[in-house]
Coordinates of C-alpha atoms (C1' of nucleotides) in Angstrom, one line a residue:
Chain Q
M1239 CA -46.4 -25.5 -76.4
I1240 CA -48.9 -22.7 -75.9
W1241 CA -47.5 -19.3 -75.3
V1242 CA -50.6 -17.2 -76.0
N1243 CA -50.9 -14.5 -73.4
V1244 CA -53.3 -12.7 -75.8
R1245 CA -57.0 -12.7 -74.9
P1246 CA -59.1 -14.0 -77.7
A1247 CA -60.4 -10.5 -78.4
L1248 CA -61.1 -8.7 -81.6
P1249 CA -57.8 -8.5 -83.6
G1250 CA -57.5 -5.8 -86.1
L1251 CA -60.6 -3.9 -84.9
R1252 CA -60.7 -0.7 -86.8
V1253 CA -61.6 2.6 -85.2
G1254 CA -63.5 5.6 -86.2
V1255 CA -61.5 8.7 -86.9
Q1256 CA -62.6 12.0 -85.4
N1257 CA -61.2 14.8 -87.5
R1258 CA -61.2 17.7 -85.1
V1259 CA -59.8 20.1 -87.7
S1260 CA -62.7 19.8 -90.1
M1261 CA -65.3 19.5 -87.3
T1262 CA -64.2 22.7 -85.7
S1263 CA -66.1 25.9 -86.1
A1264 CA -64.4 29.2 -86.8
E1265 CA -64.5 30.5 -83.2
P1266 CA -62.4 28.4 -80.7
S1267 CA -64.2 26.7 -77.9
R1268 CA -62.9 24.8 -74.8
Q1269 CA -63.8 21.4 -76.1
A1270 CA -62.7 21.7 -79.7
P1271 CA -60.0 24.4 -80.1
A1272 CA -59.6 25.9 -83.5
D1273 CA -56.0 24.7 -83.6
P1274 CA -55.5 21.4 -81.8
C1275 CA -51.7 21.7 -82.3
A1276 CA -51.4 25.1 -80.6
D1277 CA -53.2 23.7 -77.5
C1278 CA -51.5 20.3 -77.6
D1279 CA -50.4 19.3 -74.1
A1280 CA -48.0 16.7 -75.7
R1281 CA -46.2 19.2 -77.9
G1282 CA -43.3 19.3 -75.5
E1283 CA -42.6 15.5 -75.8
S1284 CA -43.5 15.2 -79.5
V1285 CA -41.5 15.4 -82.7
C1286 CA -43.9 18.0 -84.0
N1287 CA -42.3 20.6 -81.8
A1288 CA -39.6 20.8 -84.5
I1289 CA -42.2 22.8 -86.4
G1290 CA -42.3 26.4 -85.2
D1291 CA -45.4 28.0 -83.6
E1292 CA -45.9 30.1 -86.7
F1293 CA -46.6 27.0 -88.8
L1294 CA -49.0 25.3 -86.5
P1295 CA -52.0 25.7 -88.8
R1296 CA -50.0 23.9 -91.5
L1297 CA -49.2 21.1 -89.0
A1298 CA -52.8 20.9 -87.8
E1299 CA -54.0 20.6 -91.4
A1300 CA -51.9 17.5 -91.9
T1301 CA -53.3 15.5 -88.9
Q1302 CA -56.4 14.1 -87.4
V1303 CA -57.0 13.7 -83.7
T1304 CA -58.2 10.2 -83.0
H1305 CA -59.3 8.4 -79.8
I1306 CA -58.8 4.7 -79.2
E1307 CA -60.4 2.6 -76.5
P1308 CA -58.4 0.0 -74.4
G1309 CA -58.1 -3.3 -76.2
Q1310 CA -58.6 -1.7 -79.6
C1311 CA -56.0 -2.1 -82.3
F1312 CA -55.0 0.9 -84.4
I1313 CA -52.1 -0.6 -86.3
T1314 CA -52.2 -4.1 -87.7
E1315 CA -49.1 -6.0 -88.7
G1316 CA -49.0 -6.7 -92.4
E1317 CA -51.7 -4.1 -93.4
K1318 CA -51.0 -1.3 -95.8
A1319 CA -48.9 1.4 -94.0
D1320 CA -50.9 4.4 -95.1
A1321 CA -50.4 6.6 -92.0
F1322 CA -48.1 7.5 -89.1
F1323 CA -49.2 8.2 -85.6
N1324 CA -48.1 10.4 -82.7
I1325 CA -49.5 9.5 -79.3
T1326 CA -50.6 12.4 -77.3
A1327 CA -52.2 10.6 -74.3
G1328 CA -52.7 7.1 -72.9
S1329 CA -50.5 4.1 -73.6
A1330 CA -50.3 1.3 -76.1
K1331 CA -48.5 -2.0 -76.7
L1332 CA -46.6 -2.7 -79.9
Y1333 CA -46.3 -6.4 -80.8
K1334 CA -45.6 -9.0 -83.4
L1335 CA -47.5 -12.3 -83.7
M1336 CA -46.5 -15.7 -84.9
A1337 CA -48.9 -18.0 -86.9
D1338 CA -49.5 -20.1 -83.8
G1339 CA -50.3 -17.1 -81.6
R1340 CA -47.0 -16.6 -79.9
R1341 CA -46.6 -12.9 -79.3
Q1342 CA -43.6 -10.7 -78.7
I1343 CA -44.3 -7.2 -77.4
T1344 CA -41.6 -5.0 -78.8
G1345 CA -42.4 -1.9 -76.8
F1346 CA -44.9 0.2 -74.9
A1347 CA -45.7 3.6 -76.4
V1348 CA -46.8 6.6 -74.3
R1349 CA -47.3 10.3 -74.8
G1350 CA -44.8 11.7 -77.3
H1351 CA -44.1 8.4 -79.1
F1352 CA -44.1 8.5 -82.9
L1353 CA -45.2 5.3 -84.6
G1354 CA -45.0 3.8 -88.0
L1355 CA -41.6 4.7 -89.2
A1356 CA -41.5 1.6 -91.4
V1357 CA -40.1 2.2 -94.9
S1358 CA -42.0 -0.9 -96.1
A1359 CA -45.4 -0.7 -97.7
T1360 CA -46.9 -2.6 -94.7
Y1361 CA -46.7 -2.2 -91.0
A1362 CA -44.1 -4.5 -89.3
F1363 CA -46.0 -4.7 -86.0
S1364 CA -49.4 -4.2 -84.5
A1365 CA -50.4 -1.6 -81.9
E1366 CA -53.2 -1.9 -79.4
A1367 CA -54.3 0.6 -76.8
I1368 CA -53.8 -0.3 -73.1
E1369 CA -55.3 2.8 -71.5
P1370 CA -57.5 5.1 -73.6
V1371 CA -55.3 6.6 -76.3
R1372 CA -55.4 10.0 -78.0
L1373 CA -53.3 10.2 -81.1
C1374 CA -52.6 12.3 -84.1
R1375 CA -52.9 10.5 -87.4
F1376 CA -50.8 11.6 -90.3
P1377 CA -51.7 10.3 -93.7
R1378 CA -48.5 9.1 -95.4
A1379 CA -48.5 11.6 -98.2
K1380 CA -49.1 14.6 -95.9
L1381 CA -46.3 13.6 -93.5
F1382 CA -43.9 13.3 -96.4
R1383 CA -44.9 16.8 -97.6
L1384 CA -44.2 18.0 -94.0
L1385 CA -40.9 16.3 -94.0
A1386 CA -39.9 17.9 -97.3
D1387 CA -40.8 21.4 -96.0
F1388 CA -39.5 21.1 -92.5
P1389 CA -36.0 19.5 -92.4
A1390 CA -36.0 20.0 -88.6
L1391 CA -38.8 17.5 -88.4
E1392 CA -36.9 15.0 -90.4
R1393 CA -33.9 15.5 -88.1
R1394 CA -36.1 15.0 -85.1
L1395 CA -37.4 11.7 -86.5
L1396 CA -33.9 10.5 -87.2
E1397 CA -33.0 11.2 -83.6
R1398 CA -36.0 9.3 -82.4
A1399 CA -35.2 6.4 -84.6
A1400 CA -31.7 6.3 -83.4
T1401 CA -32.9 6.4 -79.8
E1402 CA -35.3 3.6 -80.4
L1403 CA -32.5 1.5 -82.1
V1404 CA -30.4 1.9 -78.9
A1405 CA -33.4 0.8 -76.8
A1406 CA -34.0 -2.2 -79.2
Q1407 CA -30.4 -3.3 -78.8
E1408 CA -30.7 -3.1 -75.0
Q1409 CA -33.9 -5.2 -75.2
M1410 CA -32.1 -7.8 -77.4
L1411 CA -29.5 -8.1 -74.6
L1412 CA -32.3 -8.6 -72.1
L1413 CA -34.1 -11.2 -74.2
G1414 CA -31.0 -13.1 -75.3
R1415 CA -28.9 -13.1 -72.2
K1416 CA -30.6 -12.1 -69.0
T1417 CA -32.3 -14.3 -66.4
A1418 CA -35.9 -14.0 -65.5
R1419 CA -35.0 -12.0 -62.3
E1420 CA -32.7 -9.7 -64.3
R1421 CA -35.4 -9.1 -66.9
V1422 CA -38.1 -8.2 -64.4
A1423 CA -35.8 -5.9 -62.5
S1424 CA -34.6 -4.3 -65.7
F1425 CA -38.1 -3.7 -66.7
L1426 CA -39.1 -2.1 -63.5
R1427 CA -36.1 0.2 -63.6
A1428 CA -36.8 1.2 -67.2
Q1429 CA -40.5 1.9 -66.4
A1430 CA -39.4 4.1 -63.6
L1431 CA -37.2 6.1 -65.9
A1432 CA -39.6 6.1 -68.9
A1433 CA -42.4 7.7 -67.0
P1434 CA -43.8 10.4 -69.3
C1435 CA -43.3 13.1 -66.7
G1436 CA -39.7 13.9 -65.8
R1437 CA -37.3 12.1 -63.6
P1438 CA -37.3 8.5 -62.1
R1439 CA -40.0 7.9 -59.7
A1440 CA -40.3 5.3 -56.8
M1441 CA -43.9 4.6 -57.7
V1442 CA -44.1 2.8 -61.0
A1443 CA -47.3 2.6 -63.0
L1444 CA -47.9 -0.7 -64.8
P1445 CA -51.1 -0.1 -66.8
M1446 CA -50.4 -3.3 -68.8
R1447 CA -51.5 -6.8 -67.7
R1448 CA -49.1 -9.4 -66.4
G1449 CA -49.4 -11.2 -69.8
D1450 CA -48.2 -8.1 -71.6
I1451 CA -45.2 -7.9 -69.3
A1452 CA -44.5 -11.5 -69.9
D1453 CA -44.7 -11.1 -73.7
Y1454 CA -42.4 -8.1 -73.5
L1455 CA -39.8 -9.9 -71.4
G1456 CA -39.9 -13.2 -73.2
L1457 CA -41.3 -15.0 -70.1
T1458 CA -44.6 -16.5 -69.0
I1459 CA -47.2 -14.9 -66.8
E1460 CA -46.4 -17.3 -64.0
T1461 CA -42.7 -16.5 -64.1
V1462 CA -43.4 -12.7 -64.0
S1463 CA -45.7 -13.2 -61.1
R1464 CA -43.4 -15.4 -59.1
T1465 CA -40.4 -13.1 -59.8
L1466 CA -42.4 -10.0 -58.6
T1467 CA -43.5 -12.0 -55.5
R1468 CA -39.8 -12.9 -54.7
L1469 CA -38.6 -9.3 -55.2
R1470 CA -41.3 -8.2 -52.8
A1471 CA -40.4 -10.9 -50.3
E1472 CA -36.8 -9.6 -50.4
G1473 CA -38.1 -6.1 -49.6
I1474 CA -36.9 -4.6 -52.9
I1475 CA -40.4 -3.6 -54.1
E1476 CA -43.9 -3.3 -52.8
I1477 CA -47.0 -4.1 -54.8
P1478 CA -49.8 -1.9 -53.5
D1479 CA -52.1 -3.1 -56.3
Q1480 CA -51.9 -4.9 -59.6
T1481 CA -51.2 -1.8 -61.6
R1482 CA -48.5 -0.2 -59.4
V1483 CA -45.1 -1.2 -57.9
L1484 CA -43.2 0.8 -55.4
L1485 CA -39.4 0.6 -55.7
R1486 CA -38.3 0.4 -52.0
D1487 CA -34.6 -0.3 -52.7
P1488 CA -33.6 1.1 -56.1
A1489 CA -29.9 0.2 -55.5
R1490 CA -30.7 -3.5 -54.9
L1491 CA -33.1 -3.4 -57.8
A1492 CA -30.2 -2.1 -60.0
R1493 CA -28.0 -4.9 -58.8
A1494 CA -30.8 -7.4 -59.5
A1495 CA -31.0 -6.1 -63.1
E1496 CA -27.3 -6.9 -63.8
G1497 CA -25.3 -9.9 -62.8
Chain Y
M880 CA -23.3 -19.6 -65.1
I881 CA -20.8 -18.8 -67.8
W882 CA -22.1 -17.5 -71.1
V883 CA -18.9 -16.1 -72.4
N884 CA -18.5 -17.0 -76.0
V885 CA -15.9 -14.2 -76.4
R886 CA -12.3 -15.2 -76.6
P887 CA -10.1 -13.4 -74.1
A888 CA -8.7 -11.2 -76.9
L889 CA -7.8 -7.5 -76.9
P890 CA -11.0 -5.6 -76.2
G891 CA -11.1 -2.0 -77.4
L892 CA -8.0 -2.3 -79.5
R893 CA -7.7 0.8 -81.5
V894 CA -6.7 0.9 -85.1
G895 CA -4.5 3.2 -87.1
V896 CA -6.3 5.4 -89.6
Q897 CA -5.2 5.4 -93.2
N898 CA -6.4 8.7 -94.7
R899 CA -6.3 8.0 -98.4
V900 CA -7.4 11.5 -99.3
S901 CA -4.4 13.3 -97.9
M902 CA -2.0 10.5 -98.8
T903 CA -2.9 10.5 -102.4
S904 CA -0.9 12.3 -105.0
A905 CA -2.3 14.5 -107.7
E906 CA -2.3 12.0 -110.5
P907 CA -4.6 9.0 -109.9
S908 CA -3.1 5.6 -109.6
R909 CA -4.7 2.1 -109.6
Q910 CA -3.9 1.5 -105.9
A911 CA -4.8 5.0 -104.5
P912 CA -7.4 6.8 -106.7
A913 CA -7.5 10.5 -106.4
D914 CA -11.2 10.4 -105.4
P915 CA -12.0 7.3 -103.3
C916 CA -15.7 8.0 -103.4
A917 CA -15.9 8.2 -107.2
D918 CA -14.3 4.7 -107.5
C919 CA -16.1 3.3 -104.5
D920 CA -17.4 -0.2 -105.2
A921 CA -19.8 0.0 -102.3
R922 CA -21.4 3.2 -103.5
G923 CA -24.4 1.3 -104.8
E924 CA -25.2 -0.1 -101.4
S925 CA -24.3 2.9 -99.3
V926 CA -26.2 5.9 -98.0
C927 CA -23.6 8.2 -99.6
N928 CA -25.2 7.5 -103.0
A929 CA -27.8 10.1 -101.9
I930 CA -25.1 12.6 -102.8
G931 CA -24.8 13.3 -106.4
D932 CA -21.7 12.5 -108.5
E933 CA -21.0 16.2 -108.8
F934 CA -20.4 16.6 -105.1
L935 CA -18.2 13.5 -104.6
P936 CA -15.1 15.6 -103.8
R937 CA -17.0 17.2 -101.0
L938 CA -18.0 13.7 -99.7
A939 CA -14.4 12.4 -100.0
E940 CA -13.2 15.4 -98.0
A941 CA -15.4 14.4 -95.1
T942 CA -14.2 10.8 -94.8
Q943 CA -11.2 8.7 -94.1
V944 CA -10.8 5.2 -95.6
T945 CA -9.7 2.8 -92.8
H946 CA -8.8 -0.9 -92.8
I947 CA -9.6 -3.2 -89.8
E948 CA -8.1 -6.7 -89.3
P949 CA -10.3 -9.6 -88.1
G950 CA -10.6 -9.5 -84.3
Q951 CA -10.0 -5.9 -84.0
C952 CA -12.5 -3.6 -82.4
F953 CA -13.3 -0.3 -84.1
I954 CA -16.3 0.8 -82.0
T955 CA -16.3 0.3 -78.2
E956 CA -19.4 0.5 -76.2
G957 CA -19.4 3.4 -73.8
E958 CA -16.6 5.3 -75.5
K959 CA -17.2 8.8 -76.8
A960 CA -19.1 8.6 -80.1
D961 CA -16.9 11.0 -82.2
A962 CA -17.4 9.3 -85.5
F963 CA -19.7 7.4 -87.8
F964 CA -18.8 4.6 -90.1
N965 CA -19.8 3.2 -93.5
I966 CA -18.6 -0.3 -94.2
T967 CA -17.4 -0.8 -97.8
A968 CA -15.9 -4.3 -97.6
G969 CA -15.7 -7.2 -95.2
S970 CA -18.0 -8.0 -92.2
A971 CA -18.2 -7.1 -88.6
K972 CA -20.2 -8.1 -85.5
L973 CA -22.0 -5.6 -83.3
Y974 CA -22.5 -6.5 -79.7
K975 CA -23.3 -5.4 -76.2
L976 CA -21.5 -6.9 -73.1
M977 CA -22.6 -7.4 -69.5
A978 CA -20.3 -6.9 -66.6
D979 CA -19.8 -10.7 -66.2
G980 CA -19.0 -11.2 -69.8
R981 CA -22.3 -12.3 -71.2
R982 CA -22.6 -11.0 -74.7
Q983 CA -25.4 -10.3 -77.1
I984 CA -24.6 -9.8 -80.7
T985 CA -27.2 -7.3 -82.0
G986 CA -26.3 -7.7 -85.6
F987 CA -23.8 -8.4 -88.3
A988 CA -22.7 -5.6 -90.6
V989 CA -21.6 -6.0 -94.2
R990 CA -20.9 -3.8 -97.2
G991 CA -23.2 -0.8 -97.3
H992 CA -24.0 -0.8 -93.6
F993 CA -23.9 2.6 -91.8
L994 CA -22.9 2.5 -88.1
G995 CA -23.0 4.8 -85.2
L996 CA -26.4 6.4 -85.5
A997 CA -26.6 6.8 -81.7
V998 CA -27.8 10.3 -80.6
S999 CA -26.1 9.8 -77.3
A1000 CA -22.6 11.0 -76.6
T1001 CA -21.3 7.5 -76.3
Y1002 CA -21.6 4.4 -78.5
A1003 CA -24.3 2.0 -77.3
F1004 CA -22.5 -1.1 -78.7
S1005 CA -19.1 -2.4 -79.8
A1006 CA -18.1 -3.4 -83.3
E1007 CA -15.4 -5.9 -84.2
A1008 CA -14.2 -7.0 -87.6
I1009 CA -14.9 -10.7 -88.5
E1010 CA -13.4 -10.6 -92.0
P1011 CA -10.9 -7.8 -92.9
V1012 CA -13.0 -4.6 -93.0
R1013 CA -12.6 -1.6 -95.1
L1014 CA -14.7 1.4 -93.9
C1015 CA -15.2 5.1 -94.3
R1016 CA -14.9 7.0 -91.1
F1017 CA -16.9 10.2 -90.8
P1018 CA -16.0 12.6 -88.0
R1019 CA -19.1 13.6 -86.2
A1020 CA -18.9 17.3 -87.1
K1021 CA -18.2 16.6 -90.7
L1022 CA -21.1 14.3 -91.1
F1023 CA -23.5 16.8 -89.5
R1024 CA -22.3 19.4 -91.9
L1025 CA -23.0 16.9 -94.8
L1026 CA -26.4 16.2 -93.3
A1027 CA -27.2 19.9 -93.2
D1028 CA -26.1 20.4 -96.8
F1029 CA -27.6 17.2 -98.3
P1030 CA -31.2 16.6 -97.1
A1031 CA -31.3 13.5 -99.3
L1032 CA -28.6 12.0 -97.2
E1033 CA -30.6 12.6 -94.1
R1034 CA -33.6 11.0 -95.7
R1035 CA -31.5 8.0 -96.6
L1036 CA -30.3 7.6 -93.0
L1037 CA -33.9 7.8 -91.8
E1038 CA -34.9 5.0 -94.2
R1039 CA -31.9 3.0 -93.0
A1040 CA -32.8 3.5 -89.3
A1041 CA -36.4 2.5 -90.0
T1042 CA -35.3 -0.6 -91.8
E1043 CA -33.0 -1.5 -88.9
L1044 CA -35.8 -0.9 -86.4
V1045 CA -38.0 -3.4 -88.3
A1046 CA -35.1 -5.9 -88.2
A1047 CA -34.6 -5.3 -84.5
Q1048 CA -38.3 -6.1 -83.8
E1049 CA -38.0 -9.3 -85.8
Q1050 CA -35.0 -10.2 -83.8
M1051 CA -36.8 -9.5 -80.5
L1052 CA -39.5 -11.9 -81.7
L1053 CA -36.8 -14.5 -82.3
L1054 CA -35.1 -14.0 -79.0
G1055 CA -38.2 -13.8 -76.9
R1056 CA -40.4 -16.4 -78.4
K1057 CA -38.7 -18.8 -80.9
T1058 CA -37.2 -22.3 -80.1
A1059 CA -33.6 -23.1 -80.8
R1060 CA -34.5 -24.8 -84.0
E1061 CA -36.6 -21.9 -85.2
R1062 CA -33.9 -19.5 -84.3
V1063 CA -31.2 -21.3 -86.3
A1064 CA -33.5 -21.8 -89.3
S1065 CA -34.5 -18.1 -89.2
F1066 CA -30.9 -17.1 -89.1
L1067 CA -29.9 -19.2 -92.1
R1068 CA -32.8 -17.8 -94.1
A1069 CA -32.0 -14.3 -93.1
Q1070 CA -28.3 -14.8 -94.0
A1071 CA -29.3 -16.2 -97.4
L1072 CA -31.4 -13.0 -98.1
A1073 CA -28.9 -10.5 -96.6
A1074 CA -26.0 -11.6 -98.8
P1075 CA -24.4 -8.4 -100.0
C1076 CA -24.9 -9.5 -103.6
G1077 CA -28.5 -9.5 -104.9
R1078 CA -31.1 -12.2 -104.4
P1079 CA -31.3 -15.2 -102.1
R1080 CA -28.6 -17.8 -102.6
A1081 CA -28.6 -21.5 -101.7
M1082 CA -24.9 -21.3 -100.5
V1083 CA -24.8 -19.2 -97.4
A1084 CA -21.5 -17.8 -96.1
L1085 CA -21.0 -17.9 -92.4
P1086 CA -17.8 -15.9 -91.8
M1087 CA -18.5 -15.7 -88.1
R1088 CA -17.7 -18.4 -85.5
R1089 CA -20.3 -20.6 -83.9
G1090 CA -19.9 -18.6 -80.7
D1091 CA -20.9 -15.5 -82.6
I1092 CA -24.0 -17.2 -84.0
A1093 CA -24.8 -18.4 -80.5
D1094 CA -24.5 -14.9 -79.0
Y1095 CA -26.6 -13.6 -81.9
L1096 CA -29.4 -16.1 -81.3
G1097 CA -29.4 -16.1 -77.6
L1098 CA -28.2 -19.7 -77.4
T1099 CA -25.0 -21.6 -76.6
I1100 CA -22.4 -22.9 -79.0
E1101 CA -23.4 -26.4 -78.3
T1102 CA -27.0 -25.8 -79.1
V1103 CA -26.2 -24.1 -82.3
S1104 CA -23.9 -27.0 -83.3
R1105 CA -26.4 -29.7 -82.4
T1106 CA -29.2 -27.9 -84.2
L1107 CA -27.2 -27.5 -87.4
T1108 CA -26.3 -31.2 -87.2
R1109 CA -29.9 -32.1 -86.8
L1110 CA -31.0 -29.9 -89.8
R1111 CA -28.3 -31.7 -91.8
A1112 CA -29.4 -35.1 -90.7
E1113 CA -32.9 -34.2 -91.9
G1114 CA -31.5 -33.3 -95.3
I1115 CA -32.6 -29.6 -95.0
I1116 CA -29.0 -28.3 -95.2
E1117 CA -25.5 -29.4 -96.1
I1118 CA -22.4 -28.2 -94.3
P1119 CA -19.5 -28.4 -96.8
D1120 CA -17.2 -26.6 -94.3
Q1121 CA -17.4 -24.6 -91.1
T1122 CA -17.9 -21.3 -92.9
R1123 CA -20.6 -22.3 -95.4
V1124 CA -24.0 -23.9 -95.4
L1125 CA -25.9 -25.1 -98.4
L1126 CA -29.7 -24.8 -98.2
R1127 CA -30.9 -28.0 -99.8
D1128 CA -34.6 -27.6 -99.0
P1129 CA -35.5 -23.9 -98.5
A1130 CA -39.2 -24.7 -98.2
R1131 CA -38.7 -27.0 -95.2
L1132 CA -36.2 -24.6 -93.8
A1133 CA -38.9 -21.9 -94.0
R1134 CA -41.3 -24.2 -92.1
A1135 CA -38.6 -24.9 -89.5
A1136 CA -38.3 -21.1 -89.0
E1137 CA -41.9 -20.8 -88.0
G1138 CA -44.2 -23.0 -85.9
Chain R
dG2 C1' 7.0 -34.0 -89.9
dC3 C1' 4.9 -33.1 -84.9
dA4 C1' 3.2 -30.1 -81.2
dT5 C1' 0.1 -26.6 -80.0
dT6 C1' -3.8 -23.9 -80.3
dT7 C1' -8.4 -22.9 -81.7
dC8 C1' -12.8 -24.0 -82.9
dA9 C1' -16.6 -27.4 -83.7
dT10 C1' -19.0 -31.6 -82.5
dT11 C1' -20.9 -35.0 -79.5
dG12 C1' -22.5 -37.1 -75.2
dA13 C1' -24.1 -37.1 -70.2
dT14 C1' -26.3 -34.6 -66.8
dC15 C1' -28.5 -30.7 -64.6
dT16 C1' -31.7 -26.8 -64.0
dG17 C1' -34.3 -22.3 -64.9
dG18 C1' -38.2 -21.4 -66.3
dG19 C1' -42.2 -23.5 -68.9
dT20 C1' -46.6 -26.2 -68.3
dC21 C1' -50.5 -27.8 -66.0
dA22 C1' -53.7 -27.2 -62.4
dA23 C1' -55.8 -25.1 -58.5
dT24 C1' -56.6 -21.2 -55.6
dG25 C1' -57.0 -16.3 -54.6
dT26 C1' -58.8 -11.5 -55.6
dG27 C1' -61.0 -7.8 -57.2
dC28 C1' -65.0 -5.8 -59.7
dG29 C1' -69.2 -5.1 -62.3
dA30 C1' -74.0 -6.7 -63.0
dC31 C1' -78.2 -7.5 -60.9
Chain D
dG281 C1' -75.4 -9.3 -50.9
dT282 C1' -73.5 -13.2 -54.5
dC283 C1' -72.8 -14.6 -59.0
dG284 C1' -69.7 -14.5 -62.8
dC285 C1' -65.8 -13.2 -65.1
dA286 C1' -61.1 -11.8 -65.8
dC287 C1' -56.7 -11.7 -63.8
dA288 C1' -53.1 -12.8 -60.7
dT289 C1' -50.9 -15.9 -57.6
dT290 C1' -49.1 -20.2 -56.0
dG291 C1' -47.8 -25.1 -56.2
dA292 C1' -46.2 -29.6 -58.4
dC293 C1' -44.0 -31.4 -62.2
dC294 C1' -41.4 -31.5 -66.6
dC295 C1' -38.4 -30.5 -70.5
dA296 C1' -35.6 -27.6 -73.8
dG297 C1' -31.6 -26.0 -73.7
dA298 C1' -27.6 -24.9 -70.5
dT299 C1' -23.6 -26.9 -68.4
dC300 C1' -19.8 -30.1 -67.9
dA301 C1' -16.7 -33.0 -70.2
dA302 C1' -14.4 -35.5 -73.9
dT303 C1' -13.3 -36.0 -78.6
dG304 C1' -12.6 -34.5 -83.4
dA305 C1' -10.7 -31.5 -87.0
dA306 C1' -8.3 -27.5 -89.0
dA307 C1' -5.0 -24.2 -88.8
dT308 C1' -0.4 -22.4 -87.2
dG309 C1' 4.3 -22.6 -85.6
dC310 C1' 8.7 -24.7 -85.5

DNA sequence: GCATTTCATTGATCTGGGTCAATGTGCGAC
DNA sequence: GTCGCACATTGACCCAGATCAATGAAATGC
């Protein structure tokens, strides 16, 4: 039994940190603003917006802006959890591995996602960039100090955690009880809704590989592919290219996602 | 395709609330203590222990002690989420249902478990007592006032949510990628560890039905039963009666839970 | 006591989705 | 261009676990 949809690439590859705060000169410039948090285009979607504008320097002091290339791993399951992350651009996959290589992707993270909430001393999952990722790295101690000083931030994190728990329960239902067709249909619907920008869209971006979708839905690459082909044959979706799907008939897709 | 391991019983049955605080007379008695929180035998395992002894009257004022009989439902998916719950005795199952009756149990809750963290206006899951449950019911508004006044409580809830998220990810791995044998073995191990009292025990209590285990592990009753029988035949476990399992060979059970 | 109900176990058979294998289909390098 | 590589798709076949069907084994009622 071989379930490995992972390519043999570089697990746990570590990535250089680019600390914009300390690198920045006194006068702001277009490339490297004096205060990365003030100019942050992900502030609207991020938990950090619980911190008022007047305290942005304090926030900026606690974080480091980092860039991750596709395929690179920036969190490794089992390693010491010494930092938290807020994704401000790009997309990543979060996953757990078994000893024999079986993989379960537990979620995809996009702009505004906060990672690393684990209480434990070590990370419970790994995270790898799909598209180029820009993220803010918060050393553990600094984040805790922020949490102590800004109760609103803690409240925001609690809300996030609760939302993720609800999503996790929905995913358990999918993995435990849905058919392959229902899983793929549910996934397409969820991706349409979860798009970083606003309301549901007919054109869904799928930056991840088929193998990633398979490992997220508890299926094989072949079943994902066949199911997409069948949905297309039924006129429910179109597949202009490998990374995009057009939802032609959202109502029938919704029905396909349930019984 | 029929997956329904639910018996046709009374969904959404509501339960009378016994408010001990207001019912209690001025002088404490053995049956109905003046301050239920001061005498709470679940305080050690509960989030409320973030609130110092000196504020226990305030805590007691915010909650109602309630008793739920086995089979009765005290949270119903989709209903208005107007309260939170802390279980102080007994055990319950948490689950999501599909329109055709397919059910996924997302977890079992025992003493110390805090339920209802959903941000949304409605509950994302249902909860039904397995053994007689005693719980503290916190009206939404009162809990929020507590949270505002006791940051330590909020921190505790955040820790709980993070822990549950980690457990949910582990369960996704189980549901998405493990074989029936691995699932049952993982479940038995987890139950041995999650016992309300202290460290792992060889004798594991299984108060839930086989159908509940099946709906938790994404299997059928028959597969759960056959798998338990096989583990017994191999000398890994003993099954003195339907509600208990003795782990004879924890090491081999651990191996059975992985590859 | 016996009848009834509920739940668990066991066996026989079936099937959705996994496995194995071959065939597209870009896309970057040269 | 065309070679090579990485993915995705498609087809043939198989098997773990679901389904269907009895049969045990406790618990409850009368």
